Amino acid sequence: MSLVLENVSYIYGEGGLEETKALDNVSLSVPDHSFVGLVGHTGSGKSTLVQLMNGLIKPSHGRVLVDGFDLADKSKEVRERRKQVGLVFQYPEYQLFEETIAKDIAFGPKNQGLTDDEQIERVKEAMALVDLDYETWKDRSPFELSGGQKRRVAIAGIVAMRPRYLILDEPTAGLDPLGRDHILEAIYRLYQKSDMSIILVSHSMDDVARFANYMIVMNKGTKVTEGRTEEVFAQADLLESIHLGIPSVMALLRALKRNGMDVETNALNVDDACRIIEAALAKRKEGRSC
Ligand code: ADP
Ligand code: MG
């Protein structure tokens, strides 16, 4: 299973007065069963990139390959491959429309031609994965839910189609902290419980540091770098040069170092940062006692 972009460019309104080059010669490869953080400022091309990845739009130049199949081709194999890449749009709750939650989630599996029993099975499985109790919620209207719950229903609707790649375009935008945590934890559980790859479009370096094991960094339509999360964050100066920032724990460690403390600065979570600071303090004490 592979998802690869080869020299992809995308131009909106090509040839028109408002022509915009959204992506310029982007090549990348999503590793198997990875949790990818796709980061970059607004307008850097993230949403365009993920729409290309699931074949919703076609590259102006270059190719998007799933298992070696070019998504721009029209063969039956390509249609099957496209279904393997599920995309949850930004603000997906606007696309909920059925009268019950179960019907909404069953919409995709129904279109895939599954039987009623199979659809129910998929709905139960998807709801469990996003932490919504089937019996409690199946017959309720999606419009009775909180913002975060609506998003989880929308995600379940894509998960119910059992994609091998699940792409989420800024799934926490506009949610309160509790709703955000619920969504991110649900996505992480999904990743752990399946062999899916996740591609999470995010503005938050802290969220990416916490959950992603691979990163793709975009700036002004080009790919700045990609690689394992710790390798990308090790290039802190590069990230700061495009004003993207680094995870809070890393910023703290770098500030301590600037102020003379002898610390490693590559921690991505609070526990690791604590260990590093404790070790530095212990070393300092030893130094004094000598
Ligand atoms: P991001 O998701 O990182 O904010 P986008 O992929 O939405 O970036 O946008 C990349 C560039 O393409 C921006 O300059 C944006 O203004 C432009 N763009 C996005 N969608 C359209 C569209 N439908 N028509 C014209 N230009 C667009
Ligand atoms: Mg976007």
Tab-separated table of C-alpha atoms in Angstrom, residues 14-281:
chain	number	residue	atom	x	y	z
A	14	GLU	CA	-5.539	28.116	-15.002
A	15	GLY	CA	-5.365	30.572	-17.902
A	16	GLY	CA	-7.865	32.929	-16.262
A	17	LEU	CA	-7.315	36.377	-14.789
A	18	GLU	CA	-7.296	35.090	-11.209
A	19	GLU	CA	-4.890	32.217	-11.839
A	20	THR	CA	-3.396	30.999	-8.515
A	21	LYS	CA	-0.590	28.507	-8.237
A	22	ALA	CA	-1.543	26.665	-5.057
A	23	LEU	CA	1.103	23.909	-5.275
A	24	ASP	CA	4.463	23.985	-6.988
A	25	ASN	CA	6.283	20.746	-7.823
A	26	VAL	CA	5.491	18.811	-4.653
A	27	SER	CA	6.830	15.275	-4.287
A	28	LEU	CA	6.218	13.216	-1.170
A	29	SER	CA	5.525	9.730	0.058
A	30	VAL	CA	3.321	8.679	2.981
A	31	PRO	CA	4.929	5.772	4.884
A	32	ASP	CA	2.811	2.681	5.653
A	33	HIS	CA	0.729	2.834	8.827
A	34	SER	CA	1.998	6.285	9.693
A	35	PHE	CA	0.329	9.133	11.579
A	36	VAL	CA	1.241	12.134	9.463
A	37	GLY	CA	1.045	15.727	10.656
A	38	LEU	CA	0.580	17.990	7.616
A	39	VAL	CA	1.463	21.503	8.746
A	40	GLY	CA	1.815	24.957	7.238
A	41	HIS	CA	0.329	28.433	7.401
A	42	THR	CA	-3.085	29.294	5.972
A	43	GLY	CA	-2.767	29.414	2.183
A	44	SER	CA	0.291	27.118	2.097
A	45	GLY	CA	-1.618	24.529	0.039
A	46	LYS	CA	-2.640	21.911	2.636
A	47	SER	CA	-6.312	21.621	1.647
A	48	THR	CA	-5.395	21.523	-2.032
A	49	LEU	CA	-2.876	18.779	-1.292
A	50	VAL	CA	-5.361	16.557	0.549
A	51	GLN	CA	-8.012	16.988	-2.152
A	52	LEU	CA	-5.433	15.802	-4.680
A	53	MET	CA	-4.583	12.839	-2.463
A	54	ASN	CA	-8.130	11.514	-2.617
A	55	GLY	CA	-8.604	12.289	-6.302
A	56	LEU	CA	-11.239	14.974	-5.795
A	57	ILE	CA	-9.155	17.297	-7.973
A	58	LYS	CA	-6.521	16.358	-10.550
A	59	PRO	CA	-2.986	17.794	-10.667
A	60	SER	CA	-2.228	20.473	-13.270
A	61	HIS	CA	1.175	18.761	-13.563
A	62	GLY	CA	2.602	15.609	-12.018
A	63	ARG	CA	0.968	12.465	-10.658
A	64	VAL	CA	-0.766	11.174	-7.521
A	65	LEU	CA	-0.190	7.433	-7.191
A	66	VAL	CA	-2.043	4.999	-4.915
A	67	ASP	CA	-0.419	1.563	-4.991
A	68	GLY	CA	1.275	2.720	-8.183
A	69	PHE	CA	-2.051	3.625	-9.869
A	70	ASP	CA	-2.346	7.187	-11.188
A	71	LEU	CA	-5.552	8.685	-9.708
A	72	ALA	CA	-6.080	10.686	-12.914
A	73	ASP	CA	-6.729	7.462	-14.866
A	74	LYS	CA	-10.315	6.319	-15.262
A	75	SER	CA	-9.939	2.541	-14.929
A	76	LYS	CA	-11.929	0.400	-12.478
A	77	GLU	CA	-8.775	-0.277	-10.436
A	78	VAL	CA	-8.262	3.450	-9.997
A	79	ARG	CA	-11.859	3.932	-8.786
A	80	GLU	CA	-11.223	1.204	-6.183
A	81	ARG	CA	-7.975	2.867	-5.096
A	82	ARG	CA	-9.696	6.242	-4.721
A	83	LYS	CA	-12.121	4.671	-2.241
A	84	GLN	CA	-9.128	3.691	-0.111
A	85	VAL	CA	-8.437	7.351	0.629
A	86	GLY	CA	-11.100	8.849	2.878
A	87	LEU	CA	-11.188	12.617	3.323
A	88	VAL	CA	-12.915	14.396	6.201
A	89	PHE	CA	-13.315	18.018	5.090
A	90	GLN	CA	-12.888	21.043	7.284
A	91	TYR	CA	-16.158	21.701	9.189
A	92	PRO	CA	-17.565	18.309	8.106
A	93	GLU	CA	-20.647	18.805	10.292
A	94	TYR	CA	-22.127	20.955	7.512
A	95	GLN	CA	-22.365	17.795	5.432
A	96	LEU	CA	-24.510	15.858	7.911
A	97	PHE	CA	-27.999	15.628	6.482
A	98	GLU	CA	-29.828	12.387	7.354
A	99	GLU	CA	-32.542	12.335	10.016
A	100	THR	CA	-30.685	9.898	12.268
A	101	ILE	CA	-27.044	9.472	13.186
A	102	ALA	CA	-27.026	5.802	12.157
A	103	LYS	CA	-28.425	6.662	8.706
A	104	ASP	CA	-25.880	9.397	8.236
A	105	ILE	CA	-22.971	7.096	9.038
A	106	ALA	CA	-24.467	4.319	6.876
A	107	PHE	CA	-24.632	6.601	3.812
A	108	GLY	CA	-21.159	5.674	2.496
A	109	PRO	CA	-21.416	1.911	3.131
A	110	LYS	CA	-24.889	1.959	1.478
A	111	ASN	CA	-23.384	3.584	-1.619
A	112	GLN	CA	-20.697	0.920	-1.577
A	113	GLY	CA	-23.546	-1.573	-2.106
A	114	LEU	CA	-23.375	-3.308	1.287
A	115	THR	CA	-26.431	-5.157	2.662
A	116	ASP	CA	-28.513	-3.700	5.533
A	117	ASP	CA	-26.840	-6.045	8.041
A	118	GLU	CA	-23.385	-5.165	6.774
A	119	GLN	CA	-24.241	-1.464	6.975
A	120	ILE	CA	-25.340	-1.820	10.613
A	121	GLU	CA	-22.132	-3.681	11.382
A	122	ARG	CA	-20.073	-0.871	9.830
A	123	VAL	CA	-22.048	1.815	11.686
A	124	LYS	CA	-21.544	0.050	15.039
A	125	GLU	CA	-17.854	-0.429	14.392
A	126	ALA	CA	-17.310	3.195	13.278
A	127	MET	CA	-19.299	4.639	16.204
A	128	ALA	CA	-17.314	2.544	18.696
A	129	LEU	CA	-14.080	3.753	17.136
A	130	VAL	CA	-15.016	7.409	17.582
A	131	ASP	CA	-16.384	6.765	21.068
A	132	LEU	CA	-20.109	7.273	20.439
A	133	ASP	CA	-22.404	4.689	22.057
A	134	TYR	CA	-24.493	3.016	19.331
A	135	GLU	CA	-27.642	2.320	21.377
A	136	THR	CA	-27.697	5.807	22.891
A	137	TRP	CA	-27.225	7.737	19.679
A	138	LYS	CA	-28.270	5.668	16.659
A	139	ASP	CA	-31.846	7.002	16.371
A	140	ARG	CA	-31.142	10.576	17.444
A	141	SER	CA	-30.814	13.454	15.023
A	142	PRO	CA	-27.247	14.536	14.261
A	143	PHE	CA	-28.431	18.099	14.813
A	144	GLU	CA	-28.998	17.446	18.547
A	145	LEU	CA	-25.260	16.955	19.075
A	146	SER	CA	-22.534	19.284	20.322
A	147	GLY	CA	-19.991	20.597	17.801
A	148	GLY	CA	-17.373	18.002	18.782
A	149	GLN	CA	-19.901	15.133	18.681
A	150	LYS	CA	-21.099	16.201	15.213
A	151	ARG	CA	-17.516	16.063	14.006
A	152	ARG	CA	-17.138	12.562	15.431
A	153	VAL	CA	-20.277	11.485	13.529
A	154	ALA	CA	-18.823	12.966	10.341
A	155	ILE	CA	-15.531	11.135	10.932
A	156	ALA	CA	-17.447	7.895	11.643
A	157	GLY	CA	-19.186	8.308	8.261
A	158	ILE	CA	-15.813	8.135	6.515
A	159	VAL	CA	-14.380	5.444	8.814
A	160	ALA	CA	-17.442	3.267	8.067
A	161	MET	CA	-16.160	2.953	4.494
A	162	ARG	CA	-12.982	1.395	5.906
A	163	PRO	CA	-10.451	3.503	4.017
A	164	ARG	CA	-6.786	2.629	4.296
A	165	TYR	CA	-5.855	6.308	4.437
A	166	LEU	CA	-7.886	8.658	6.593
A	167	ILE	CA	-7.254	12.336	5.920
A	168	LEU	CA	-8.643	14.948	8.301
A	169	ASP	CA	-8.475	18.604	7.276
A	170	GLU	CA	-8.135	20.647	10.476
A	171	PRO	CA	-10.607	18.488	12.427
A	172	THR	CA	-10.337	20.554	15.613
A	173	ALA	CA	-10.893	23.998	14.035
A	174	GLY	CA	-13.363	26.036	16.072
A	175	LEU	CA	-13.834	23.493	18.894
A	176	ASP	CA	-13.372	24.190	22.599
A	177	PRO	CA	-10.419	22.486	24.374
A	178	LEU	CA	-12.499	19.528	25.587
A	179	GLY	CA	-13.979	18.916	22.117
A	180	ARG	CA	-10.506	19.184	20.615
A	181	ASP	CA	-9.034	16.606	22.984
A	182	HIS	CA	-11.936	14.210	22.379
A	183	ILE	CA	-11.476	14.375	18.612
A	184	LEU	CA	-7.694	14.009	18.701
A	185	GLU	CA	-7.852	11.119	21.148
A	186	ALA	CA	-10.525	9.407	19.028
A	187	ILE	CA	-8.318	9.803	15.955
A	188	TYR	CA	-5.317	8.422	17.808
A	189	ARG	CA	-7.310	5.410	19.010
A	190	LEU	CA	-8.427	4.796	15.436
A	191	TYR	CA	-4.811	4.813	14.359
A	192	GLN	CA	-3.732	2.386	17.087
A	193	LYS	CA	-6.609	-0.031	16.535
A	194	SER	CA	-6.279	-0.291	12.747
A	195	ASP	CA	-3.660	-0.529	10.054
A	196	MET	CA	-4.849	2.780	8.588
A	197	SER	CA	-2.527	5.664	7.924
A	198	ILE	CA	-3.767	8.988	9.245
A	199	ILE	CA	-3.025	12.357	7.667
A	200	LEU	CA	-3.888	15.132	10.082
A	201	VAL	CA	-3.858	18.688	8.764
A	202	SER	CA	-3.097	20.891	11.735
A	203	HIS	CA	-1.932	24.321	12.802
A	204	SER	CA	-0.882	23.104	16.223
A	205	MET	CA	2.733	22.044	16.606
A	206	ASP	CA	1.839	20.728	20.077
A	207	ASP	CA	-0.844	18.404	18.667
A	208	VAL	CA	1.458	17.196	15.919
A	209	ALA	CA	4.320	16.601	18.386
A	210	ARG	CA	1.934	14.622	20.614
A	211	PHE	CA	0.344	12.367	17.995
A	212	ALA	CA	2.205	12.280	14.689
A	213	ASN	CA	5.183	10.052	13.924
A	214	TYR	CA	5.777	11.633	10.496
A	215	MET	CA	5.506	15.207	9.280
A	216	ILE	CA	5.085	17.081	6.022
A	217	VAL	CA	5.792	20.807	6.229
A	218	MET	CA	4.334	23.149	3.598
A	219	ASN	CA	5.103	26.795	2.925
A	220	LYS	CA	3.683	28.942	0.100
A	221	GLY	CA	2.772	25.974	-2.096
A	222	THR	CA	6.050	24.113	-1.721
A	223	LYS	CA	7.131	21.280	0.536
A	224	VAL	CA	9.744	22.564	2.953
A	225	THR	CA	10.620	19.187	4.463
A	226	GLU	CA	9.172	15.799	5.404
A	227	GLY	CA	10.382	13.103	7.746
A	228	ARG	CA	9.958	11.481	11.126
A	229	THR	CA	8.513	13.933	13.659
A	230	GLU	CA	11.621	14.130	15.829
A	231	GLU	CA	13.836	14.646	12.759
A	232	VAL	CA	11.654	17.489	11.495
A	233	PHE	CA	11.468	19.212	14.873
A	234	ALA	CA	15.248	18.818	15.198
A	235	GLN	CA	15.374	21.374	12.343
A	236	ALA	CA	13.886	23.973	14.685
A	237	ASP	CA	15.725	26.844	12.991
A	238	LEU	CA	14.196	25.919	9.629
A	239	LEU	CA	10.697	25.878	11.151
A	240	GLU	CA	11.295	29.184	12.885
A	241	SER	CA	12.585	30.709	9.624
A	242	ILE	CA	9.144	30.175	8.105
A	243	HIS	CA	7.504	31.356	11.353
A	244	LEU	CA	5.910	28.005	12.046
A	245	GLY	CA	7.087	27.647	15.597
A	246	ILE	CA	7.965	24.521	17.530
A	247	PRO	CA	6.183	22.534	20.254
A	248	SER	CA	5.883	24.400	23.591
A	249	VAL	CA	8.058	21.902	25.487
A	250	MET	CA	10.800	22.302	22.930
A	251	ALA	CA	10.553	26.107	23.071
A	252	LEU	CA	10.892	25.916	26.862
A	253	LEU	CA	13.997	23.709	26.659
A	254	ARG	CA	15.584	25.989	24.056
A	255	ALA	CA	14.922	29.000	26.316
A	256	LEU	CA	16.518	27.194	29.292
A	257	LYS	CA	19.541	26.388	27.158
A	258	ARG	CA	19.873	30.000	25.995
A	259	ASN	CA	19.873	30.957	29.666
A	260	GLY	CA	22.802	28.710	30.437
A	261	MET	CA	21.181	25.438	31.491
A	262	ASP	CA	22.877	22.354	30.047
A	263	VAL	CA	19.803	20.617	28.531
A	264	GLU	CA	18.995	18.544	25.471
A	265	THR	CA	16.298	20.383	23.498
A	266	ASN	CA	14.707	17.608	21.462
A	267	ALA	CA	11.825	16.530	23.758
A	268	LEU	CA	8.375	16.437	22.164
A	269	ASN	CA	6.259	15.788	25.241
A	270	VAL	CA	6.019	16.967	28.842
A	271	ASP	CA	7.267	13.697	30.378
A	272	ASP	CA	10.467	13.694	28.318
A	273	ALA	CA	11.023	17.392	29.033
A	274	CYS	CA	10.684	16.707	32.793
A	275	ARG	CA	13.279	13.939	32.611
A	276	ILE	CA	15.696	16.193	30.733
A	277	ILE	CA	15.284	19.069	33.205
A	278	GLU	CA	15.607	16.763	36.227
A	279	ALA	CA	18.796	15.264	34.777
A	280	ALA	CA	20.249	18.736	34.159
A	281	LEU	CA	19.396	19.848	37.707
